[in-house]
Coordinates of C-alpha atoms and ligand atoms in Angstrom, one line a residue:
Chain A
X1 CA -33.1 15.6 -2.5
X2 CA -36.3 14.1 -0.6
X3 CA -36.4 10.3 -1.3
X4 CA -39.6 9.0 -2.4
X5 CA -41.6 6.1 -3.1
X6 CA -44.7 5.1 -5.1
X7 CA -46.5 2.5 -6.3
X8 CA -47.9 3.4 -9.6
X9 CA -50.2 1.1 -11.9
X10 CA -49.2 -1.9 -9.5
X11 CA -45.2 -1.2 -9.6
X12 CA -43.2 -0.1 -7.0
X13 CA -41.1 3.3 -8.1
X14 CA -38.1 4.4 -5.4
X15 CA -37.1 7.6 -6.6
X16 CA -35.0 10.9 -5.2
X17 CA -37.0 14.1 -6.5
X18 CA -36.4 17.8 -6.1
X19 CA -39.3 19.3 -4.2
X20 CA -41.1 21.1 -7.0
X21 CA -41.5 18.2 -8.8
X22 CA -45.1 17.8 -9.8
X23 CA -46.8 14.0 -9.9
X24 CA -47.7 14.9 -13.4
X25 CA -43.9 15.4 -14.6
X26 CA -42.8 12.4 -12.2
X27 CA -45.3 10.2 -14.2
X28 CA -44.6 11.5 -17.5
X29 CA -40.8 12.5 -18.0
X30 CA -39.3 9.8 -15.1
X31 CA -41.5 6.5 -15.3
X32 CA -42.6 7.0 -18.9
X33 CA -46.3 7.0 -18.2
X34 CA -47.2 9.4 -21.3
X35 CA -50.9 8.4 -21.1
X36 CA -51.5 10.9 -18.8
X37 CA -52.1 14.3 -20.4
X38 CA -50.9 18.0 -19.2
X39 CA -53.9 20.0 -20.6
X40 CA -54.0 23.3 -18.7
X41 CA -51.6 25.0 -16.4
X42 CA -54.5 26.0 -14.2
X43 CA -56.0 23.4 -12.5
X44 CA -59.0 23.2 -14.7
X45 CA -59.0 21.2 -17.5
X46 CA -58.6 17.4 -15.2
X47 CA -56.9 15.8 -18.2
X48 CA -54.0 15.0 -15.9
X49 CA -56.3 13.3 -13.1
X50 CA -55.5 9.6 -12.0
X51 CA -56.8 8.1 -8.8
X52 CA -54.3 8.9 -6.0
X53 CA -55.4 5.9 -3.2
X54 CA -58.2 5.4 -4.8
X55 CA -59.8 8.7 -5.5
X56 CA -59.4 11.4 -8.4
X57 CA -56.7 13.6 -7.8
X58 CA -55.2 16.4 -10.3
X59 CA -51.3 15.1 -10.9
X60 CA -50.4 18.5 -12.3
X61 CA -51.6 20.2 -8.7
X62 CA -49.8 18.2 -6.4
X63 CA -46.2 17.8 -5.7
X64 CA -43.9 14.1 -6.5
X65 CA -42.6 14.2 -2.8
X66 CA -46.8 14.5 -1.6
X67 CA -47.7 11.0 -2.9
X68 CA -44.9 9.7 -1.2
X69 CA -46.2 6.5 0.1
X70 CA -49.3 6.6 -2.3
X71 CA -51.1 3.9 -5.1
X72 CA -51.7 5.8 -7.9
X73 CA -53.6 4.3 -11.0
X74 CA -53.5 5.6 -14.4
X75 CA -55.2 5.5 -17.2
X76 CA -52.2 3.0 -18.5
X77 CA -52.8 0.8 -15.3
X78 CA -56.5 0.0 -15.8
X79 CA -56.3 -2.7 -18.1
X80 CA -55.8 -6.6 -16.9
X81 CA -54.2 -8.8 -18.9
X82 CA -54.7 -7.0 -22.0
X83 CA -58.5 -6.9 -21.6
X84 CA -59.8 -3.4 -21.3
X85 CA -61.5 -1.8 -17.9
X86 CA -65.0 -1.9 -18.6
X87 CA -65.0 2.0 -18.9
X88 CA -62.4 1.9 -21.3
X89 CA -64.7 -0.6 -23.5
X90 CA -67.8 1.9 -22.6
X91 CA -65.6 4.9 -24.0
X92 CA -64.8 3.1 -27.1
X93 CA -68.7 1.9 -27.8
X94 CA -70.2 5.0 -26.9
X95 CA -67.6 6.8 -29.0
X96 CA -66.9 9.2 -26.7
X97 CA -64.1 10.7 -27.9
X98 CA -62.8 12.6 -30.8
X99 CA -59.3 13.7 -30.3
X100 CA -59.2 12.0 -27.3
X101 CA -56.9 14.2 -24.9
X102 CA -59.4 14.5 -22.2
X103 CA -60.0 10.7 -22.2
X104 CA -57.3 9.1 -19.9
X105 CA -58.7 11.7 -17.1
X106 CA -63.1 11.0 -17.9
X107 CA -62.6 7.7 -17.8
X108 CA -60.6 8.0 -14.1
X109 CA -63.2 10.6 -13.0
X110 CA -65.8 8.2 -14.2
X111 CA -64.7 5.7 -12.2
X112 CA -64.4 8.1 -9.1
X113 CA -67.6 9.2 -8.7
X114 CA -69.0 5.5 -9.0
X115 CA -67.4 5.2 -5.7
X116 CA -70.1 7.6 -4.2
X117 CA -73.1 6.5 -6.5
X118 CA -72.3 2.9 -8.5
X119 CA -75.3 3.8 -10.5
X120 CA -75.7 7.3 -11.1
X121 CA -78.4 9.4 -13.1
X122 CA -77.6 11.5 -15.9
X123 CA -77.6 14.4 -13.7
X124 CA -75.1 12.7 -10.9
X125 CA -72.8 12.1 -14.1
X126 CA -72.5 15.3 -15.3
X127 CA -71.5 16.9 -12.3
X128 CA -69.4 14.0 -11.3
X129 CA -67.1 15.3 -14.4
X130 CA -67.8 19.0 -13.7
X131 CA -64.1 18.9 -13.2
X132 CA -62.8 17.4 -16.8
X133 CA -63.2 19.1 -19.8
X134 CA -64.2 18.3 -23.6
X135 CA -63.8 20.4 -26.1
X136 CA -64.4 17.5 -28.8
X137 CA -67.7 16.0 -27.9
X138 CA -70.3 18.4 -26.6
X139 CA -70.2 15.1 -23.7
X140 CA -73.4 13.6 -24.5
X141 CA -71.9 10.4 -25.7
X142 CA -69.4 11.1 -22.6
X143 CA -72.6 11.0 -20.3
X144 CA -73.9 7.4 -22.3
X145 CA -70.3 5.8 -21.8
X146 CA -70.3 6.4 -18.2
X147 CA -74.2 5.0 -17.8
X148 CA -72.9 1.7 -19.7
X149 CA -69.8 1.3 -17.9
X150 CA -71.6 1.7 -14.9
X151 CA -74.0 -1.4 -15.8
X152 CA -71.0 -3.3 -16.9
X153 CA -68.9 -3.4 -13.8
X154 CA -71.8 -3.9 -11.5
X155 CA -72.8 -6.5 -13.7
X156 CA -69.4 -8.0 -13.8
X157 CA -69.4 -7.7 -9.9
X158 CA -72.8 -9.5 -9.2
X159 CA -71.2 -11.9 -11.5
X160 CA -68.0 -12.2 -9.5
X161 CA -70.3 -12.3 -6.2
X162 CA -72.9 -14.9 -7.8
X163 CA -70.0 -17.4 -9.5
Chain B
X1 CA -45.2 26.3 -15.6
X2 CA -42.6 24.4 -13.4
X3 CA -42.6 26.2 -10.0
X4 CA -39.4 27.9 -8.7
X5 CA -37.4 25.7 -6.1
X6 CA -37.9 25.9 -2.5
X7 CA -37.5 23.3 0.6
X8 CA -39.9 21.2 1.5
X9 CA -40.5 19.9 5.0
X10 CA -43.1 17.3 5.7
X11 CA -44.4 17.7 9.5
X12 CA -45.1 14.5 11.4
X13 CA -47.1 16.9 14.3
X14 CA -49.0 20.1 14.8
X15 CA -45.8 20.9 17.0
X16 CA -43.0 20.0 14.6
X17 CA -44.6 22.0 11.6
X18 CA -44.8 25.0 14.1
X19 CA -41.1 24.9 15.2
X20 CA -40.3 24.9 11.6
X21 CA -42.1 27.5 10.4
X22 CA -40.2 29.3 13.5
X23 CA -36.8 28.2 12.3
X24 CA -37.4 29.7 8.8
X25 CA -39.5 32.6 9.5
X26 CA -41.4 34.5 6.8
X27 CA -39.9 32.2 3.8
X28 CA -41.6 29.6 4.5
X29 CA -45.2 28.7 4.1
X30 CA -47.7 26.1 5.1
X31 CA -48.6 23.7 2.5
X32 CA -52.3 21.8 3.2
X33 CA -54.0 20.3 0.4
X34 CA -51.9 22.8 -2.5
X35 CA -55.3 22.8 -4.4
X36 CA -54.8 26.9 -4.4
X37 CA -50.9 27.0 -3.5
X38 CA -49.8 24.8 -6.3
X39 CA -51.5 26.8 -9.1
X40 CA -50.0 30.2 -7.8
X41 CA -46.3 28.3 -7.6
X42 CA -46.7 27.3 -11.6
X43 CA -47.8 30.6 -11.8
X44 CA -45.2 31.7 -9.9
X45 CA -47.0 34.2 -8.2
X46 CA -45.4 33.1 -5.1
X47 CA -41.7 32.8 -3.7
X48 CA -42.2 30.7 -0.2
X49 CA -38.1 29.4 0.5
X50 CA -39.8 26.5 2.7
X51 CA -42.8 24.5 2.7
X52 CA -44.4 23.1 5.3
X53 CA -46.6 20.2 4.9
X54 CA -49.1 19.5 7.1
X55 CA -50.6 16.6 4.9
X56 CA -49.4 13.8 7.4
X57 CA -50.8 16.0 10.6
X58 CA -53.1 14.2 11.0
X59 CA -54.5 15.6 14.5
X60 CA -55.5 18.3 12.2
X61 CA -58.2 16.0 10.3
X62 CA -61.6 15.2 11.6
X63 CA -64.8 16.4 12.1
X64 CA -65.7 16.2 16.2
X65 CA -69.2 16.9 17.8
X66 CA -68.7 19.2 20.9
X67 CA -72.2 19.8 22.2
X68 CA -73.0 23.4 21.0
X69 CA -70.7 23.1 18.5
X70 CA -69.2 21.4 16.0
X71 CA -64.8 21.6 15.6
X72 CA -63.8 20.8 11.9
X73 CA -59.8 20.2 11.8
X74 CA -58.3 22.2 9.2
X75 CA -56.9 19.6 7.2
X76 CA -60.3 18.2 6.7
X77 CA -61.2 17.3 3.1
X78 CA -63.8 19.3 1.6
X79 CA -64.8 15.6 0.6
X80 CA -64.6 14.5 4.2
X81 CA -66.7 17.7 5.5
X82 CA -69.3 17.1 2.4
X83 CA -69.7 13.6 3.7
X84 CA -69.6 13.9 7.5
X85 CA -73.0 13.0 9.2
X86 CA -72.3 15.2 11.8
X87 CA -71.7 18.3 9.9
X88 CA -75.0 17.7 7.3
X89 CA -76.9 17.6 10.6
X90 CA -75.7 19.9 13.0
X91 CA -74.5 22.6 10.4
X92 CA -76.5 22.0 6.8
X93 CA -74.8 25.4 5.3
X94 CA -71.5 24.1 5.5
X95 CA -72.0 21.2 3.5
X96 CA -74.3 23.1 1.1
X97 CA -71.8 25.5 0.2
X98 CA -68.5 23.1 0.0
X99 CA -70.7 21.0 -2.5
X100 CA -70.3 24.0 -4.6
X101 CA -66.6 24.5 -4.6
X102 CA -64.5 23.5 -7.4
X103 CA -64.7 20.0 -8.6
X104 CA -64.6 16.4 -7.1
X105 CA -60.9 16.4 -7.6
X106 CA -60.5 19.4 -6.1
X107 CA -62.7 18.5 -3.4
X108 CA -60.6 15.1 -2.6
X109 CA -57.4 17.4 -1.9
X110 CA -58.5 21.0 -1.0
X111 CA -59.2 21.7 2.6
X112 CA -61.4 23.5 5.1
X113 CA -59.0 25.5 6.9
X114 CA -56.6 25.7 3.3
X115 CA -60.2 27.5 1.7
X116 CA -60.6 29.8 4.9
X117 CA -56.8 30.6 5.2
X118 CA -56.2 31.3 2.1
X119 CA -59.0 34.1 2.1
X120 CA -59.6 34.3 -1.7
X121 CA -63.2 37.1 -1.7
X122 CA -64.4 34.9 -4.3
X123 CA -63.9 31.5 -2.3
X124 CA -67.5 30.1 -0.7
X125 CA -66.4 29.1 2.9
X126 CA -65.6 32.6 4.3
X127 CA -69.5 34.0 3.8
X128 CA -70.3 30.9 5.5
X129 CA -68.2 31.6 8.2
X130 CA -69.2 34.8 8.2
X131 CA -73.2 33.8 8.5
X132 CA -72.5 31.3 11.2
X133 CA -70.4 33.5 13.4
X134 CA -67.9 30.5 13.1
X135 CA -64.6 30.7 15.6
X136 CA -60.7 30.3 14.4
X137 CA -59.0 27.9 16.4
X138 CA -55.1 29.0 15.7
X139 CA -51.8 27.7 17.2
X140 CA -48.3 29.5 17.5
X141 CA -45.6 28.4 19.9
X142 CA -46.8 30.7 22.2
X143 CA -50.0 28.8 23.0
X144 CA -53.5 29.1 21.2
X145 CA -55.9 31.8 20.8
X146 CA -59.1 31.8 19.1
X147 CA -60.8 34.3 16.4
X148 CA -64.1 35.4 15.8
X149 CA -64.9 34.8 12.0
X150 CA -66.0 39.2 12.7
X151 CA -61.9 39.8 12.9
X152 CA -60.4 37.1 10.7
X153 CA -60.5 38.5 7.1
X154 CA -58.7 41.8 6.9
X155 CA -58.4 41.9 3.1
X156 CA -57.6 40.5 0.1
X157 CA -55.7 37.1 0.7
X158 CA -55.2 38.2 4.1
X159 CA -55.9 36.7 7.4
X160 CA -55.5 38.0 10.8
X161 CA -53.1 34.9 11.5
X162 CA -49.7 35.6 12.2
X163 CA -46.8 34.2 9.5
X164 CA -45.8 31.4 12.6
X165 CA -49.4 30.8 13.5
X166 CA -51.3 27.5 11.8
X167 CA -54.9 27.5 11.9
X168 CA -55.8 24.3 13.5
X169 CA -59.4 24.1 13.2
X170 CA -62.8 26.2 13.0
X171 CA -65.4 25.8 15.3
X172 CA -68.5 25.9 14.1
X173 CA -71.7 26.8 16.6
X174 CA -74.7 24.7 16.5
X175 CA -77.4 27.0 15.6
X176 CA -80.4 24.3 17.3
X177 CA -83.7 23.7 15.9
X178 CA -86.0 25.5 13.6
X179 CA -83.4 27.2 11.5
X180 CA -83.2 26.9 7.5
X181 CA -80.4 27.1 4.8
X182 CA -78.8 27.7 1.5
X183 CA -76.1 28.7 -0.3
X184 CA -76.5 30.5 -4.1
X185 CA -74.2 30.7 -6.0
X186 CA -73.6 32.1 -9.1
X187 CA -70.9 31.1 -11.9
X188 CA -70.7 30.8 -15.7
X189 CA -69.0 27.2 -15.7
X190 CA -69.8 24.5 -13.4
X191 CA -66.4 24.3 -11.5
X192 CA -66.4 27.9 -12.0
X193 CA -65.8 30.5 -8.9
X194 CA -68.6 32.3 -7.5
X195 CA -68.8 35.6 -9.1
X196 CA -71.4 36.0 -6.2
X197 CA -72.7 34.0 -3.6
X198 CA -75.0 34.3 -0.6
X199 CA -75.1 32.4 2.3
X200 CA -78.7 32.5 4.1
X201 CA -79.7 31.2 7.3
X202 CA -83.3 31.7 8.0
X203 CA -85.2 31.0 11.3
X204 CA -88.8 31.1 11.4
X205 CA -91.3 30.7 14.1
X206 CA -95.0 30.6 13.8
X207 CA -95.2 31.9 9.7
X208 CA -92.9 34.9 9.7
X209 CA -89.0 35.1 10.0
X210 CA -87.8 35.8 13.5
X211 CA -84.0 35.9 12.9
X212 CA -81.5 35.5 9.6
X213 CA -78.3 36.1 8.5
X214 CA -76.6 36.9 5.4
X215 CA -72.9 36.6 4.2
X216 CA -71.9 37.5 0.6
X217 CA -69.1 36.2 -1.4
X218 CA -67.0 38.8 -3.7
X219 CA -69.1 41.6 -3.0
X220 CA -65.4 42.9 -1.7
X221 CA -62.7 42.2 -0.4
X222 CA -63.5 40.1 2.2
X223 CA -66.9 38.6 3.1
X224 CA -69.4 40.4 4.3
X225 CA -72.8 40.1 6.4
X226 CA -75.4 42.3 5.1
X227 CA -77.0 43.7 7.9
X228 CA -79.5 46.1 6.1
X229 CA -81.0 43.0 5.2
X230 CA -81.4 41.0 8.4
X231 CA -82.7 43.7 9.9
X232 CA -85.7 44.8 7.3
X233 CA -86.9 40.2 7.0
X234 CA -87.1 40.4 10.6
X235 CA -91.2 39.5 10.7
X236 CA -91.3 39.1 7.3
X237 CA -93.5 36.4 6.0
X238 CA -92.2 34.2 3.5
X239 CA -95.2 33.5 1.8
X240 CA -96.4 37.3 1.5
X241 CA -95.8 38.6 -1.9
X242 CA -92.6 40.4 -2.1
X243 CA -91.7 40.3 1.2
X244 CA -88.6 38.5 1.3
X245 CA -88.0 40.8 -1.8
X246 CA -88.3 43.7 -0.7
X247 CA -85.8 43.1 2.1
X248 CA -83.3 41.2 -0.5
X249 CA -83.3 44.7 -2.4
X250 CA -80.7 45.7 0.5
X251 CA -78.2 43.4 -0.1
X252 CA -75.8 45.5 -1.8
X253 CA -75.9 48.3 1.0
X254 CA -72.1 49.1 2.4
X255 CA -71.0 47.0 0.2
X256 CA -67.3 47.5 -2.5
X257 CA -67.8 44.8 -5.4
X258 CA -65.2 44.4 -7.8
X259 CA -64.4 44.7 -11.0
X260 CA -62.8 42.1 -13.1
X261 CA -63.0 40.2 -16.7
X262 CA -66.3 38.3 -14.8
X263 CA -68.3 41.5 -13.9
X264 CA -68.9 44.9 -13.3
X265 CA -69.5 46.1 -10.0
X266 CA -73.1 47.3 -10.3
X267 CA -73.9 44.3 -12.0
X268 CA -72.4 42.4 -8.8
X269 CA -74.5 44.6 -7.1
X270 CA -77.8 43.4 -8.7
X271 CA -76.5 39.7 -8.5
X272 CA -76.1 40.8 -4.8
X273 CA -80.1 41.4 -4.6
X274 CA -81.5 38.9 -6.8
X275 CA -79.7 36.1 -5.2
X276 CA -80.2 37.1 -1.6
X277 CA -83.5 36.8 -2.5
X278 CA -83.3 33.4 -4.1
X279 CA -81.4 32.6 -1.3
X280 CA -83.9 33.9 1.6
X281 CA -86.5 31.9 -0.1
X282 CA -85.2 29.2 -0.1
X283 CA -83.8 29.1 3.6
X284 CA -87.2 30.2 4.4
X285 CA -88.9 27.2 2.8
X286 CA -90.7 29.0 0.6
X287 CA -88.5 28.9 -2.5
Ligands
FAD301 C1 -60.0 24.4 -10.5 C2 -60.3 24.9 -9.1 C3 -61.5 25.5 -8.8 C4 -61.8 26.0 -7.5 N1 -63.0 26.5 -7.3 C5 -63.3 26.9 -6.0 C6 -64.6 27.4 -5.7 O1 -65.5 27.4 -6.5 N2 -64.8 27.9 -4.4 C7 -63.9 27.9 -3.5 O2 -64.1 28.3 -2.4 N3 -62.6 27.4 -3.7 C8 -62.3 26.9 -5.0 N4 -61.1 26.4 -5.2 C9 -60.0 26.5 -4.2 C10 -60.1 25.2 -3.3 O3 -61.3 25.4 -2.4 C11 -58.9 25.1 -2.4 O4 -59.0 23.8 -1.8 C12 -58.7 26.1 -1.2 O5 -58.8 27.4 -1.7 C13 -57.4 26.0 -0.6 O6 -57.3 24.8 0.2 P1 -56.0 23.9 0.2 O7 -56.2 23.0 1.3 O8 -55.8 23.4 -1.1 O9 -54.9 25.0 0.7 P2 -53.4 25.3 0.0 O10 -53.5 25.6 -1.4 O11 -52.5 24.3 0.5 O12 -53.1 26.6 0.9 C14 -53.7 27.9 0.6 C15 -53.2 29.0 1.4 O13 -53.6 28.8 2.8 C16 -52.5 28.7 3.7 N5 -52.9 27.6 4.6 C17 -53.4 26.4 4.3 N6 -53.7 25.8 5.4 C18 -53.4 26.5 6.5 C19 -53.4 26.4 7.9 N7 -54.0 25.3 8.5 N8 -52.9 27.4 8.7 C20 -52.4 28.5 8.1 N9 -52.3 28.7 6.8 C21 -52.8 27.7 6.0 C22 -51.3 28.2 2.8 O14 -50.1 28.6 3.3 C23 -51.6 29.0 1.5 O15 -51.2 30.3 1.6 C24 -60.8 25.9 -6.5 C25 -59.5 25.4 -6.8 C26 -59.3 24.9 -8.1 C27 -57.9 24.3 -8.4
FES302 S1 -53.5 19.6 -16.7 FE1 -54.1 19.2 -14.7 S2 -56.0 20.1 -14.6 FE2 -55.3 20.7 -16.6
FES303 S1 -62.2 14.2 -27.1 FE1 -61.1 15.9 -27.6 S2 -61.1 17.0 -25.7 FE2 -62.4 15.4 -25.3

């Protein structure tokens, strides 16, 4: 069996996998990482995304032995120190949530797409999460938690830059 | 659904993924970004005993200017094409269209040549390819040969590469100045696949249009360019009334829409005409 290894939500995972393995199941059923949803089996739903170096990626559509090598984040890994990521505080003011299964993968697609625009218009946001699906909210308050977390963590990093 | 068990190989080179997709023959299959591979394995919709990953190739990645044309690797993100400055000058359509597939998720994985390979009549990037008389760049052990985007799409799902061949990158002509662009699309759901789509490239000198071509997603099994069309908005002016129009009402000439849970064929068929005319406009500047 391929040997791989990861680094997921700062720790450092060696692990021998069949091929067919998929990130999803690695993260879930070995490493115990059950904050990251399967919601579909279709590629369409996003609950399972996480940021694979960096960027969104679906964990249910790519194979274990694929991110071998990679730093993956999940939603479990975004908190420091037990303080929330300002998303996750944005999420939880907003109330953007009901049932919350889609959550763990909006709030990592939220924090995607402020990669390409760190202060995006109502517009950007919405089809920044075309890719995730609610079937709780009717995602306006979705679309308001992303607009405040986007003001917190640039204000947090012209705080970091200024102090 | 948990896909059935194969091999997996991860190629370090364009040359070792070709020798192994030699060694194990029509079992195995290429893997590139697995954003349309991995949902037909949980499906289980397909069988490959080996794949090939090209994920690490990475002479297959990159978007190079080559004078009158531009080369686009296949492993190229449709991320990395969306964001390349050289392909949103030199060849607006491209980037247009890959805006419109799938999702940004979707987008950070999936690749150019995985979209064209894979041949799907409903994907976006085959009418594009179509409209800009793009060229197949593909490799076998033999040597390379290349493919006019006219002879690469034989039918549903199916490419005129052989099993051993890789595509190893499209080259896409430079069509100089004065031309215009756009892709329409139309879906139900946002990350939705076109249930049609028409990719427009307009060229106008003076007022009227002097040359344009037309591709159309799922209006069969492959894409196709309406010709009927490009011929009658030859000297067309955009600003006239209806004539853009009346040419658009060709669209759907030699074409064989489907029929599936998203439309009827002669519903296709008016989506075919009503969008080609959206689309004309719009390359045309006159939307
Ligand atoms: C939710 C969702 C929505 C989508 N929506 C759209 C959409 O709206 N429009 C659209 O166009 N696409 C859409 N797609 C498909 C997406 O564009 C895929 O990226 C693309 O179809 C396949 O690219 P890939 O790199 O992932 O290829 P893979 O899935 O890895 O491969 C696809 C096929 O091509 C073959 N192949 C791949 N690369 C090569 C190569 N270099 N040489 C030879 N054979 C090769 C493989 O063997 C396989 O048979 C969607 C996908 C998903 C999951
Ligand atoms: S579970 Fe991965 S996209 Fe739905
Ligand atoms: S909160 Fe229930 S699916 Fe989004």
């Amino acid at each position: 069996m391929p040997r791989i290894s990861v680094t997921v939500d700062g720790i450092r995972y060696d692990e021998e996998v069949e091929p067919r393995l998929l990130l999803v199941h690695l993260l879930r059923d070995r490493l115990g990482k059950t904050g990251t949803p399967i919601g579909c089996d279709t590629s369409n739903c996003g609950a399972c995304t996480v940021l694979l170096d960096g960027r969104s990626a679906k964990s249910c559509s790519i194979l274990a032995v694929q991110a071998d090598g990679c730093d993956i984040v999940t939603i479990e890994g975004l908190s420091t120190d037990g303080t929330w990521h300002p998303m996750q505080r944005a999420f939880h003011e907003e109330h953007a949530l009901q049932c919350g299964y889609c959550t763990p993968g909006m709030i990592l697609a939220a924090i995607d797409l402020l990669h390409d625009d760190p202060d995006p218009s109502e517009e950007t946001i919405r089809e920044g999460l075309e890719g995730n699906l609610c079937r709780c909210t009717g995602y306006c308050t979705i679309v308001r938690a992303v607009r405040r977390g986007a003001r917190e963590m640039s204000r947090d990093q012209e705080g970091a830059a200024t102090s | 659904m948990i896909p059935a068990s194969f091999d997996y190989v991860r190629a370090s080179s364009l040359d070792e993924a070709l020798a192994t997709l030699r060694e194990h023959g029509e079992e195995a299959k290429v893997l590139a970004g697995g954003q349309s591979l991995l949902p037909l394995l949980r499906l289980r919709l397909a069988y490959p005993g080996t794949l090939v990953d090209l994920g690490r190739v990475e002479e297959l990645r990159g978007v190079a200017d080559r004078g009158d044309h531009v080369l686009i690797g296949a492993m190229t993100t449709h991320y990395e094409v969306v964001t390349s400055p050289v392909v949103r000058e030199h060849c607006p359509l491209v980037a247009l269209a890959t805006a419109t597939v799938a999702d940004p998720a979707v987008r950070h994985r999936g690749t150019f040549g995985g979209s064209l390979a894979h041949a799907d009549p409903a994907g976006d990037l085959p009418a594009v390819a179509r409209a800009l008389d793009m060229e197949f760049v593909a490799r076998s052990p033999e040597g390379e040969r290349v493919i006019p985007a006219a002879d690469f799409f034989l039918d549903y799902l199916e490419t005129a590469l052989d099993p051993g061949e890789i595509l190893t990158g499209v080259r896409v002509p430079k069509l100089g100045p004065g031309w215009g662009f756009h892709y329409e699309k139309f879906h139900r759901t946002a990350q939705a696949w076109a249930i049609v789509g028409v990719a427009a490239a307009v060229r106008r000198s003076g007022g009227a249009v002097e040359e344009a071509r037309v591709a159309l997603t799922n209006m069969g099994p492959v894409p196709v360019r309406a010709i009927g069309v490009e011929q009658a908005v030859r000297g067309a002016d955009p600003g006239a009334n209806g004539a853009l129009r009346a040419a658009a009402e060709r669209a759907d000439e030699d074409t064989d829409p489907p029929s599936d849970l998203h439309a009827r064929p002669d519903y296709r068929r008016h989506l075919a005409r009503v969008l080609t005319r959206r689309a004309l406009l719009a390359a045309a500047g006159a939307a």
